[in-house]
Tab-separated table of C-alpha atoms in Angstrom:
chain	number	residue	atom	x	y	z
A	1266	MET	CA	127.954	-218.748	77.446
A	1267	ALA	CA	129.537	-219.023	80.898
A	1268	PRO	CA	132.158	-216.273	80.239
A	1269	VAL	CA	129.354	-213.981	79.060
A	1270	THR	CA	127.282	-214.704	82.158
A	1271	ASP	CA	130.257	-214.131	84.462
A	1272	SER	CA	131.180	-210.813	82.813
A	1273	VAL	CA	127.607	-209.514	82.989
A	1274	ARG	CA	127.239	-210.546	86.619
A	1275	LYS	CA	130.524	-208.874	87.481
A	1276	GLU	CA	129.436	-205.545	85.963
A	1277	THR	CA	125.729	-205.504	86.821
A	1278	GLY	CA	125.168	-208.095	89.546
A	1279	ARG	CA	122.362	-209.581	87.431
A	1280	ASP	CA	122.005	-212.952	85.683
A	1281	ALA	CA	122.160	-213.252	81.909
A	1282	VAL	CA	120.419	-216.420	80.727
A	1283	LYS	CA	120.298	-218.088	77.340
A	1284	LEU	CA	116.939	-219.735	76.778
A	1285	SER	CA	117.658	-222.950	74.907
A	1286	SER	CA	114.881	-225.316	75.935
A	1287	PRO	CA	111.224	-225.301	76.999
A	1288	GLU	CA	112.400	-225.868	80.560
A	1289	ASP	CA	114.565	-222.739	80.380
A	1290	LEU	CA	111.593	-220.782	79.046
A	1291	ARG	CA	109.358	-222.032	81.845
A	1292	ARG	CA	111.826	-221.129	84.578
A	1293	ALA	CA	112.461	-217.705	83.051
A	1294	ARG	CA	108.736	-217.078	82.762
A	1295	GLU	CA	108.141	-217.957	86.412
A	1296	ARG	CA	110.970	-215.716	87.496
A	1297	VAL	CA	109.713	-212.791	85.396
A	1298	GLN	CA	106.202	-213.113	86.826
A	1299	ALA	CA	107.607	-213.156	90.362
A	1300	LEU	CA	109.586	-209.983	89.670
A	1301	LEU	CA	106.596	-208.247	88.078
A	1302	ALA	CA	104.403	-209.035	91.075
A	1303	GLU	CA	106.270	-206.398	93.095
A	1304	PRO	CA	106.898	-202.751	92.166
A	1305	LEU	CA	109.882	-202.740	89.846
A	1306	THR	CA	113.162	-201.399	91.080
A	1307	GLU	CA	115.903	-200.419	88.689
A	1308	ASP	CA	117.761	-203.667	89.295
A	1309	THR	CA	114.707	-205.888	88.936
A	1310	ALA	CA	113.810	-204.103	85.696
A	1311	VAL	CA	117.269	-204.983	84.381
A	1312	GLN	CA	116.799	-208.590	85.465
A	1313	VAL	CA	113.424	-208.811	83.702
A	1314	ALA	CA	115.021	-207.520	80.503
A	1315	LEU	CA	117.848	-210.053	80.744
A	1316	LEU	CA	115.290	-212.836	81.071
A	1317	ASN	CA	112.615	-211.619	78.689
A	1318	ASN	CA	114.156	-209.520	75.904
A	1319	ARG	CA	114.144	-211.674	72.770
A	1320	GLY	CA	116.480	-209.340	70.913
A	1321	LEU	CA	119.087	-210.229	73.515
A	1322	GLN	CA	118.342	-213.913	72.992
A	1323	ALA	CA	118.913	-213.394	69.259
A	1324	ALA	CA	122.367	-211.982	70.098
A	1325	TYR	CA	123.058	-215.127	72.111
A	1326	ASN	CA	121.974	-217.175	69.080
A	1327	ASP	CA	124.587	-215.278	67.051
A	1328	LEU	CA	127.124	-216.362	69.638
A	1329	GLY	CA	125.988	-219.970	69.160
A	1330	ILE	CA	126.424	-219.606	65.398
A	1331	SER	CA	129.941	-218.264	65.925
A	1332	GLU	CA	130.754	-221.241	68.149
A	1333	ALA	CA	129.478	-223.627	65.482
A	1334	GLU	CA	131.674	-221.921	62.886
A	1335	TYR	CA	134.663	-222.271	65.206
A	1336	VAL	CA	134.000	-225.994	65.621
A	1337	GLN	CA	133.550	-226.356	61.864
A	1338	THR	CA	136.862	-224.612	61.164
A	1339	SER	CA	138.724	-226.816	63.621
A	1340	LEU	CA	137.728	-229.986	61.736
A	1341	PRO	CA	140.143	-231.442	59.126
A	1342	PRO	CA	138.961	-231.077	55.501
A	1343	ASN	CA	137.074	-233.998	54.064
A	1344	PRO	CA	138.955	-235.995	51.400
A	1345	ALA	CA	137.497	-236.194	47.876
A	1346	LEU	CA	136.990	-239.512	46.113
A	1347	THR	CA	137.002	-239.670	42.301
A	1348	LEU	CA	136.067	-242.736	40.302
A	1349	GLY	CA	137.008	-243.347	36.652
A	1350	SER	CA	136.559	-246.028	34.028
A	1351	THR	CA	138.208	-246.321	30.587
A	1352	PHE	CA	137.366	-248.726	27.751
A	1353	GLY	CA	139.193	-249.183	24.443
A	1354	SER	CA	141.017	-251.404	21.958
A	1355	PRO	CA	142.986	-253.347	20.867
A	1356	GLY	CA	141.351	-256.215	22.593
A	1357	ASN	CA	138.757	-255.551	25.216
A	1358	PHE	CA	140.738	-253.074	27.226
A	1359	ALA	CA	139.111	-251.794	30.383
A	1360	GLU	CA	140.496	-249.700	33.199
A	1361	ILE	CA	138.715	-248.925	36.442
A	1362	GLY	CA	140.242	-246.751	39.118
A	1363	PHE	CA	139.574	-244.373	41.938
A	1364	GLN	CA	141.542	-241.608	43.569
A	1365	LEU	CA	141.400	-240.267	47.105
A	1366	VAL	CA	142.384	-236.590	47.084
A	1367	GLY	CA	143.093	-234.407	50.106
A	1368	ASN	CA	143.921	-230.703	50.349
A	1369	LEU	CA	147.410	-230.679	51.839
A	1370	LEU	CA	147.394	-226.949	52.474
A	1371	ALA	CA	144.171	-227.149	54.463
A	1372	ILE	CA	145.574	-229.989	56.565
A	1373	ALA	CA	148.931	-228.295	57.157
A	1374	THR	CA	147.342	-225.001	58.167
A	1375	LEU	CA	144.590	-226.514	60.292
A	1376	PRO	CA	146.158	-225.609	63.691
A	1377	ARG	CA	146.698	-222.013	62.611
A	1378	ARG	CA	143.213	-221.631	61.174
A	1379	THR	CA	141.770	-223.165	64.311
A	1380	GLU	CA	143.625	-220.663	66.479
A	1381	ILE	CA	142.307	-217.753	64.366
A	1382	ALA	CA	138.759	-219.136	64.540
A	1383	LYS	CA	139.092	-219.440	68.314
A	1384	ARG	CA	140.114	-215.798	68.582
A	1385	GLU	CA	137.130	-214.803	66.437
A	1386	PHE	CA	134.854	-216.816	68.698
A	1387	GLU	CA	136.244	-215.033	71.751
A	1388	GLU	CA	135.539	-211.726	70.005
A	1389	ALA	CA	131.960	-212.896	69.498
A	1390	ARG	CA	131.743	-213.585	73.228
A	1391	TYR	CA	132.725	-210.040	74.051
A	1392	ARG	CA	130.230	-208.742	71.496
A	1393	ALA	CA	127.536	-210.682	73.335
A	1394	VAL	CA	128.745	-209.116	76.600
A	1395	ALA	CA	128.636	-205.673	74.990
A	1396	THR	CA	125.096	-206.263	73.694
A	1397	THR	CA	123.955	-207.361	77.137
A	1398	LEU	CA	125.543	-204.413	78.934
A	1399	SER	CA	124.127	-202.002	76.341
A	1400	LEU	CA	120.669	-203.367	77.056
A	1401	THR	CA	121.107	-202.922	80.811
A	1402	VAL	CA	122.110	-199.284	80.315
A	1403	ASP	CA	119.137	-198.654	78.013
A	1404	VAL	CA	116.792	-200.276	80.526
A	1405	ARG	CA	118.092	-198.055	83.330
A	1406	ARG	CA	117.544	-194.957	81.205
A	1407	ALA	CA	114.049	-196.033	80.159
A	1408	TYR	CA	113.228	-196.844	83.797
A	1409	VAL	CA	114.337	-193.392	84.994
A	1410	ARG	CA	112.428	-191.620	82.221
A	1411	ALA	CA	109.240	-193.603	82.900
A	1412	ILE	CA	109.222	-192.793	86.624
A	1413	ALA	CA	110.186	-189.147	86.035
A	1414	ALA	CA	107.307	-188.766	83.557
A	1415	GLN	CA	104.937	-190.395	86.033
A	1416	GLN	CA	106.117	-188.131	88.854
A	1417	ARG	CA	105.826	-185.039	86.685
A	1418	LEU	CA	102.241	-185.968	85.833
A	1419	ALA	CA	101.403	-186.341	89.528
A	1420	LEU	CA	102.958	-182.949	90.240
A	1421	LEU	CA	100.964	-181.198	87.525
A	1422	GLU	CA	97.733	-182.934	88.507
A	1423	GLN	CA	98.198	-181.732	92.071
A	1424	ALA	CA	98.761	-178.180	90.820
A	1425	ARG	CA	95.694	-178.424	88.617
A	1426	GLN	CA	93.543	-179.494	91.560
A	1427	THR	CA	94.682	-176.408	93.462
A	1428	ALA	CA	93.988	-174.225	90.420
A	1429	ASP	CA	90.563	-175.823	90.056
A	1430	ALA	CA	89.698	-174.976	93.660
A	1431	SER	CA	90.916	-171.410	93.108
A	1432	ALA	CA	88.854	-171.074	89.940
A	1433	GLN	CA	85.732	-172.284	91.718
A	1434	MET	CA	86.310	-169.923	94.631
A	1435	MET	CA	86.883	-167.021	92.232
A	1436	ARG	CA	83.690	-167.881	90.402
A	1437	GLN	CA	81.738	-167.836	93.686
A	1438	LEU	CA	83.303	-164.512	94.607
A	1439	GLY	CA	82.344	-163.209	91.202
A	1440	GLU	CA	78.729	-164.229	91.796
A	1441	THR	CA	78.736	-162.171	94.998
A	1442	GLY	CA	80.451	-159.265	93.293
A	1443	ALA	CA	83.685	-159.602	95.319
A	1444	ALA	CA	85.766	-160.510	92.245
A	1445	ASN	CA	85.798	-158.813	88.884
A	1446	LYS	CA	85.554	-160.600	85.561
A	1447	LEU	CA	89.230	-160.038	84.690
A	1448	ASP	CA	90.434	-161.909	87.779
A	1449	GLN	CA	87.920	-164.678	87.145
A	1450	ALA	CA	89.133	-165.051	83.550
A	1451	ARG	CA	92.814	-165.098	84.627
A	1452	VAL	CA	92.259	-167.872	87.136
A	1453	SER	CA	90.154	-169.887	84.683
A	1454	ALA	CA	92.813	-169.522	81.963
A	1455	PHE	CA	95.503	-170.628	84.408
A	1456	TYR	CA	93.473	-173.735	85.195
A	1457	ALA	CA	92.898	-174.443	81.484
A	1458	ASP	CA	96.610	-174.127	80.687
A	1459	LEU	CA	97.475	-176.482	83.500
A	1460	SER	CA	94.905	-178.957	82.174
A	1461	ALA	CA	96.586	-178.878	78.774
A	1462	GLN	CA	99.972	-179.541	80.377
A	1463	VAL	CA	98.484	-182.423	82.340
A	1464	ALA	CA	97.244	-183.941	79.073
A	1465	GLN	CA	100.720	-183.576	77.531
A	1466	ALA	CA	102.314	-185.124	80.612
A	1467	ARG	CA	99.894	-188.047	80.472
A	1468	LEU	CA	100.854	-188.641	76.838
A	1469	HIS	CA	104.531	-188.524	77.799
A	1470	VAL	CA	103.913	-191.088	80.539
A	1471	ALA	CA	102.386	-193.470	77.997
A	1472	GLY	CA	105.339	-193.032	75.624
A	1473	THR	CA	108.053	-193.556	78.225
A	1474	ARG	CA	106.283	-196.561	79.699
A	1475	GLU	CA	105.949	-198.178	76.286
A	1476	ALA	CA	109.670	-197.605	75.701
A	1477	LEU	CA	110.333	-199.445	78.956
A	1478	ASN	CA	107.887	-202.200	77.952
A	1479	ARG	CA	109.824	-202.798	74.757
A	1480	MET	CA	113.089	-203.091	76.675
A	1481	LEU	CA	111.535	-205.557	79.097
A	1482	GLY	CA	109.858	-207.557	76.320
A	1483	LEU	CA	106.436	-207.310	77.976
A	1484	TRP	CA	102.943	-207.488	76.537
A	1485	GLY	CA	99.444	-208.604	77.475
A	1486	SER	CA	98.711	-209.056	81.161
A	1487	ASP	CA	102.355	-208.407	82.087
A	1488	LEU	CA	101.857	-204.715	81.311
A	1489	ALA	CA	100.024	-204.272	84.614
A	1490	TYR	CA	103.274	-204.077	86.578
A	1491	LYS	CA	103.791	-201.168	88.945
A	1492	LEU	CA	106.534	-198.598	89.137
A	1493	PRO	CA	107.541	-196.664	92.258
A	1494	PRO	CA	105.789	-193.281	92.474
A	1495	ARG	CA	109.031	-191.340	92.839
A	1496	LEU	CA	112.595	-191.394	91.610
A	1497	PRO	CA	115.232	-192.557	94.097
A	1498	ALA	CA	116.342	-189.788	96.409
A	1499	LEU	CA	119.397	-187.751	95.554
A	1500	PRO	CA	122.436	-189.034	97.487
A	1501	ALA	CA	124.085	-186.646	99.861
A	1502	ALA	CA	127.265	-186.532	97.797
A	1503	ALA	CA	128.399	-187.715	94.395
A	1504	ASP	CA	130.990	-190.470	94.203
A	1505	MET	CA	134.584	-189.464	93.643
A	1506	LEU	CA	136.437	-191.415	90.957
A	1507	ALA	CA	140.189	-191.099	91.062
A	1508	ASP	CA	140.909	-191.621	87.373
A	1509	VAL	CA	137.960	-192.257	85.086
A	1510	GLU	CA	140.199	-192.535	82.017
A	1511	VAL	CA	142.157	-195.448	83.455
A	1512	GLU	CA	138.935	-197.044	84.604
A	1513	ALA	CA	137.468	-196.774	81.104
A	1514	MET	CA	140.627	-198.164	79.484
A	1515	ARG	CA	140.480	-201.155	81.796
A	1516	ARG	CA	136.779	-202.009	81.629
A	1517	ARG	CA	135.376	-200.926	78.277
A	1518	VAL	CA	134.196	-203.881	76.265
A	1519	ASP	CA	134.442	-202.150	72.886
A	1520	LEU	CA	138.196	-201.643	73.426
A	1521	ILE	CA	138.603	-205.267	74.487
A	1522	ILE	CA	136.880	-206.360	71.264
A	1523	LEU	CA	139.198	-204.211	69.168
A	1524	ARG	CA	142.274	-205.602	70.934
A	1525	TYR	CA	141.078	-209.132	70.208
A	1526	GLU	CA	140.434	-208.168	66.615
A	1527	ILE	CA	143.965	-206.791	66.214
A	1528	VAL	CA	145.577	-209.948	67.569
A	1529	THR	CA	143.414	-212.041	65.259
A	1530	LEU	CA	144.262	-209.888	62.263
A	1531	ALA	CA	147.977	-210.113	63.077
A	1532	LYS	CA	147.717	-213.879	62.962
A	1533	SER	CA	145.733	-213.623	59.726
A	1534	VAL	CA	148.427	-211.453	58.122
A	1535	GLY	CA	151.076	-214.002	59.030
A	1536	PHE	CA	148.894	-216.802	57.744
A	1537	VAL	CA	148.237	-215.105	54.404
A	1538	ASP	CA	151.916	-214.222	53.999
A	1539	ALA	CA	153.019	-217.790	54.726
A	1540	THR	CA	150.572	-219.331	52.254
A	1541	ARG	CA	150.765	-216.759	49.488
A	1542	TYR	CA	152.588	-219.179	47.122
A	1543	MET	CA	150.538	-222.203	48.085
A	1544	SER	CA	146.971	-221.312	47.471
A	1545	PHE	CA	146.256	-224.765	46.156
A	1546	LEU	CA	148.120	-227.978	46.956
A	1547	GLU	CA	146.557	-231.413	46.750
A	1548	LEU	CA	147.795	-234.927	47.340
A	1549	GLY	CA	146.003	-237.872	45.786
A	1550	LEU	CA	146.233	-241.575	46.519
A	1551	GLY	CA	145.272	-243.501	43.355
A	1552	TYR	CA	144.365	-247.066	42.442
A	1553	ARG	CA	143.704	-248.449	38.984
A	1554	ASN	CA	142.663	-251.897	37.802
A	1555	GLU	CA	143.448	-252.633	34.146
A	1556	ALA	CA	141.846	-255.599	32.376
A	1557	GLU	CA	142.721	-256.612	28.798
A	1558	SER	CA	141.907	-259.571	26.514
A	1559	ASN	CA	144.339	-260.717	23.774
A	1560	GLU	CA	143.435	-262.225	20.384
A	1561	ALA	CA	143.265	-265.706	21.885
A	1562	GLY	CA	140.671	-264.459	24.296
A	1563	GLU	CA	142.942	-264.737	27.285
A	1564	ARG	CA	142.195	-262.075	29.863
A	1565	SER	CA	144.829	-260.451	32.083
A	1566	THR	CA	144.467	-257.880	34.871
A	1567	LYS	CA	146.912	-255.491	36.508
A	1568	ASN	CA	146.553	-253.441	39.709
A	1569	ARG	CA	148.408	-250.127	39.868
A	1570	TYR	CA	148.875	-247.760	42.805
A	1571	GLY	CA	150.340	-244.304	42.911
A	1572	LEU	CA	150.434	-240.825	44.337
A	1573	ASP	CA	149.388	-237.622	42.590
A	1574	LEU	CA	150.412	-234.119	43.659
A	1575	GLY	CA	148.582	-231.060	42.333
A	1576	ILE	CA	149.846	-227.531	42.793
A	1577	VAL	CA	148.910	-224.170	41.349
A	1578	ILE	CA	151.950	-222.421	39.857
A	1579	PRO	CA	151.989	-218.781	41.068
A	1580	ILE	CA	152.972	-217.146	37.764
A	1581	PHE	CA	150.350	-214.405	37.521
A	1582	ASP	CA	148.866	-214.237	41.010
A	1583	ARG	CA	151.634	-214.382	43.595
A	1584	GLY	CA	149.291	-213.521	46.435
A	1585	GLU	CA	150.630	-209.985	46.843
A	1586	ALA	CA	147.139	-208.484	46.670
A	1587	ARG	CA	145.894	-210.754	49.427
A	1588	VAL	CA	148.873	-209.932	51.639
A	1589	THR	CA	148.425	-206.199	51.019
A	1590	ALA	CA	144.730	-206.411	51.832
A	1591	ALA	CA	145.471	-208.317	55.040
A	1592	ARG	CA	148.096	-205.769	56.146
A	1593	GLU	CA	145.819	-202.807	55.404
A	1594	THR	CA	143.029	-204.463	57.339
A	1595	TYR	CA	145.387	-204.938	60.257
A	1596	MET	CA	146.546	-201.301	60.180
A	1597	ARG	CA	142.943	-200.119	59.904
A	1598	ALA	CA	142.111	-201.993	63.091
A	1599	ILE	CA	145.095	-200.436	64.906
A	1600	ASN	CA	144.086	-196.940	63.845
A	1601	ARG	CA	140.513	-197.564	64.933
A	1602	LEU	CA	141.692	-198.804	68.323
A	1603	ILE	CA	143.775	-195.658	68.815
A	1604	GLU	CA	140.873	-193.460	67.735
A	1605	ARG	CA	138.442	-195.322	69.974
A	1606	SER	CA	140.842	-195.082	72.914
A	1607	VAL	CA	141.110	-191.312	72.526
A	1608	ASN	CA	137.327	-191.054	72.248
A	1609	ALA	CA	136.871	-193.335	75.236
A	1610	ARG	CA	139.004	-191.118	77.428
A	1611	SER	CA	137.016	-188.072	76.324
A	1612	GLU	CA	133.670	-189.831	76.813
A	1613	ALA	CA	134.688	-190.901	80.313
A	1614	ARG	CA	135.720	-187.364	81.237
A	1615	VAL	CA	132.474	-185.903	79.853
A	1616	ALA	CA	130.325	-188.533	81.574
A	1617	TYR	CA	132.035	-187.998	84.924
A	1618	THR	CA	131.828	-184.209	84.634
A	1619	THR	CA	128.148	-184.485	83.719
A	1620	TYR	CA	127.549	-186.823	86.633
A	1621	ARG	CA	129.109	-184.407	89.100
A	1622	ALA	CA	127.406	-181.363	87.567
A	1623	THR	CA	123.921	-182.888	87.501
A	1624	HIS	CA	124.288	-183.904	91.149
A	1625	GLU	CA	125.238	-180.368	92.060
A	1626	ILE	CA	122.346	-178.909	90.035
A	1627	ALA	CA	119.796	-181.260	91.597
A	1628	ARG	CA	121.150	-180.609	95.084
A	1629	TYR	CA	120.980	-176.864	94.503
A	1630	TYR	CA	117.322	-177.113	93.526
A	1631	GLN	CA	116.472	-179.216	96.572
A	1632	THR	CA	118.442	-177.293	99.182
A	1633	ARG	CA	118.170	-173.717	97.929
A	1634	ILE	CA	115.634	-173.000	95.210
A	1635	LEU	CA	112.639	-175.031	96.433
A	1636	PRO	CA	112.863	-173.807	100.083
A	1637	LEU	CA	113.066	-170.216	98.852
A	1638	ARG	CA	110.098	-170.728	96.542
A	1639	ARG	CA	108.050	-172.187	99.394
A	1640	GLN	CA	108.935	-169.192	101.568
A	1641	ILE	CA	108.015	-166.750	98.807
A	1642	SER	CA	104.726	-168.534	98.123
A	1643	ALA	CA	103.781	-168.406	101.807
A	1644	GLU	CA	104.549	-164.672	101.989
A	1645	VAL	CA	102.579	-163.882	98.844
A	1646	LEU	CA	99.603	-165.872	100.105
A	1647	LEU	CA	99.673	-163.936	103.392
A	1648	ARG	CA	99.696	-160.679	101.467
A	1649	TYR	CA	96.866	-161.833	99.223
A	1650	ASN	CA	94.761	-162.790	102.245
A	1651	GLY	CA	95.524	-159.353	103.678
A	1652	MET	CA	94.425	-157.818	100.350
A	1653	LEU	CA	97.901	-156.351	99.865
A	1654	VAL	CA	98.378	-158.065	96.473
A	1655	ASP	CA	95.888	-158.980	93.783
A	1656	VAL	CA	95.117	-162.238	92.011
A	1657	PHE	CA	97.578	-161.504	89.244
A	1658	GLU	CA	100.566	-161.498	91.595
A	1659	LEU	CA	99.267	-164.631	93.298
A	1660	LEU	CA	99.079	-166.423	89.940
A	1661	ILE	CA	102.581	-165.306	89.022
A	1662	GLU	CA	103.939	-166.753	92.213
A	1663	GLU	CA	101.987	-169.983	91.736
A	1664	ARG	CA	103.402	-170.286	88.242
A	1665	GLU	CA	106.950	-169.782	89.520
A	1666	ARG	CA	106.431	-172.357	92.261
A	1667	ILE	CA	105.167	-175.003	89.830
A	1668	THR	CA	107.962	-174.250	87.394
A	1669	ALA	CA	110.568	-174.621	90.138
A	1670	ASN	CA	109.109	-177.964	91.230
A	1671	VAL	CA	109.119	-179.268	87.664
A	1672	ALA	CA	112.682	-178.045	87.116
A	1673	SER	CA	113.796	-179.730	90.342
A	1674	LEU	CA	112.247	-182.982	89.175
A	1675	ASP	CA	113.968	-182.671	85.795
A	1676	ALA	CA	117.282	-182.057	87.538
A	1677	LEU	CA	116.840	-185.209	89.631
A	1678	ARG	CA	115.942	-187.163	86.476
A	1679	ASP	CA	119.046	-185.834	84.711
A	1680	TYR	CA	121.200	-186.915	87.625
A	1681	HIS	CA	119.946	-190.501	87.415
A	1682	LEU	CA	120.404	-190.467	83.634
A	1683	ALA	CA	123.943	-189.190	84.148
A	1684	VAL	CA	124.608	-192.135	86.455
A	1685	ALA	CA	123.577	-194.495	83.647
A	1686	ASP	CA	125.664	-192.507	81.149
A	1687	LEU	CA	128.712	-192.755	83.378
A	1688	GLN	CA	128.254	-196.482	83.657
A	1689	ALA	CA	127.941	-196.709	79.866
A	1690	ALA	CA	131.096	-194.643	79.337
A	1691	LEU	CA	133.066	-196.892	81.685
A	1692	ILE	CA	131.918	-200.333	80.563
A	1693	VAL	CA	130.347	-200.182	77.099
A	1694	GLY	CA	131.412	-196.977	75.431
A	1695	GLY	CA	130.470	-195.831	71.977
A	1696	LEU	CA	128.099	-198.771	71.511
A	1697	VAL	CA	125.586	-196.861	73.651
A	1698	PRO	CA	125.104	-193.194	72.698
A	1699	PRO	CA	124.867	-190.907	75.739
A	1700	SER	CA	121.460	-189.633	76.742
A	1701	GLY	CA	122.734	-186.053	76.460
A	1702	VAL	CA	121.288	-184.842	79.724
A	1703	ILE	CA	123.303	-181.632	79.547
A	1704	ASN	CA	122.806	-180.731	75.923
A	1705	THR	CA	119.216	-181.816	75.432
A	1706	THR	CA	117.584	-180.756	78.663
A	1707	PRO	CA	115.236	-177.899	77.797
A	1708	PRO	CA	115.070	-174.863	80.031
A	1709	PRO	CA	112.425	-174.977	82.745
A	1710	GLU	CA	109.002	-174.661	81.252
A	1711	THR	CA	106.942	-171.702	82.237
A	1712	ILE	CA	103.381	-172.301	83.227
A	1713	PRO	CA	101.425	-169.632	81.330
A	1714	LEU	CA	98.888	-167.433	83.005
A	1715	GLY	CA	96.591	-167.276	80.034
A	1716	LEU	CA	97.046	-163.538	79.701
């Protein structure tokens, strides 16, 4: 477990823990409660998942099973003991014997089988690392989505409060005759549409939070934890990576697993080829005690010792099928490694391009679009107060302002998702599908006017 813990700490800075005893469970529980007492950051959310996600613990149990299989394979085969007794005539003939039989092939190939089992165990270690890193990436994505949904709800609720005040004011103006029924209906419809969007946003908040809860393994009173009200601010500039392809080739765990698998299969091919004619070879150490009585009733005994060798003659099955299967399996692994390497380079390029593009999009919204929208809104409001524009134009501008704010928030969310995707492309790879922030992001929603 120590290599797994070290690899996870190196990539994430967090502690992966295998819970093997009640004391481990108690310490993990105390640590989780301490982390949940404060508003969760992205890193503390990852740490809670590493301590509390039982699916991850099941993966560590698989690693324990693989270790047990490795230990089992490294043990010499148990000898077999056979007992026999023969009775007959003439006289009172009796023979009693036993034979101790051992599989010579299993004993001779024990070092090689142990080495193969060790390689398979090391593969299992990297699979545990990959499972852990995949979980950390999924937690980061769920964390970003939960906060973005929460922030979007707050934004829409604030807009609805403003629309509510406008609707009430328009209703009062209508009672005095200063506003016609069409303007009153437009403002009321705008408020109603915003209310519907608030309800949808509230539902989305519940869904994203439950997704995060599942990642963190939380239930009951632990669900009362708090999240920050806003996503982390957009950094001034995106990081520059010199060569993401080289970085992915060096760090990706799925490629490391495939390389281990190829080395193991190469040893397996050699092992199968070397033992193709000796699928069964046994050596037996025998002892027999013969007792016989003659006609005079005199009894004599004889002790006999000997060796027995059993071997299967390879007349029909010369092991060619097994060797062919082993070689094809080896070549399949090589081809998959090459394919995965090509895909890894492409995934790294796409993730880095997406990361840079989403940062630029989010920055453009924050530095250009939102300031312009605020300026336009202020000008339209001045003109409305001066009775130069009507309610309809004011509502259009309000709709555009809300839409721009929501789109800016979505752009910031996509940037943080792209950060997680880039991390996944560099350390885990195809084991974690990308979030698809570029392809799946819908266009900015338009707040209807109820016309």
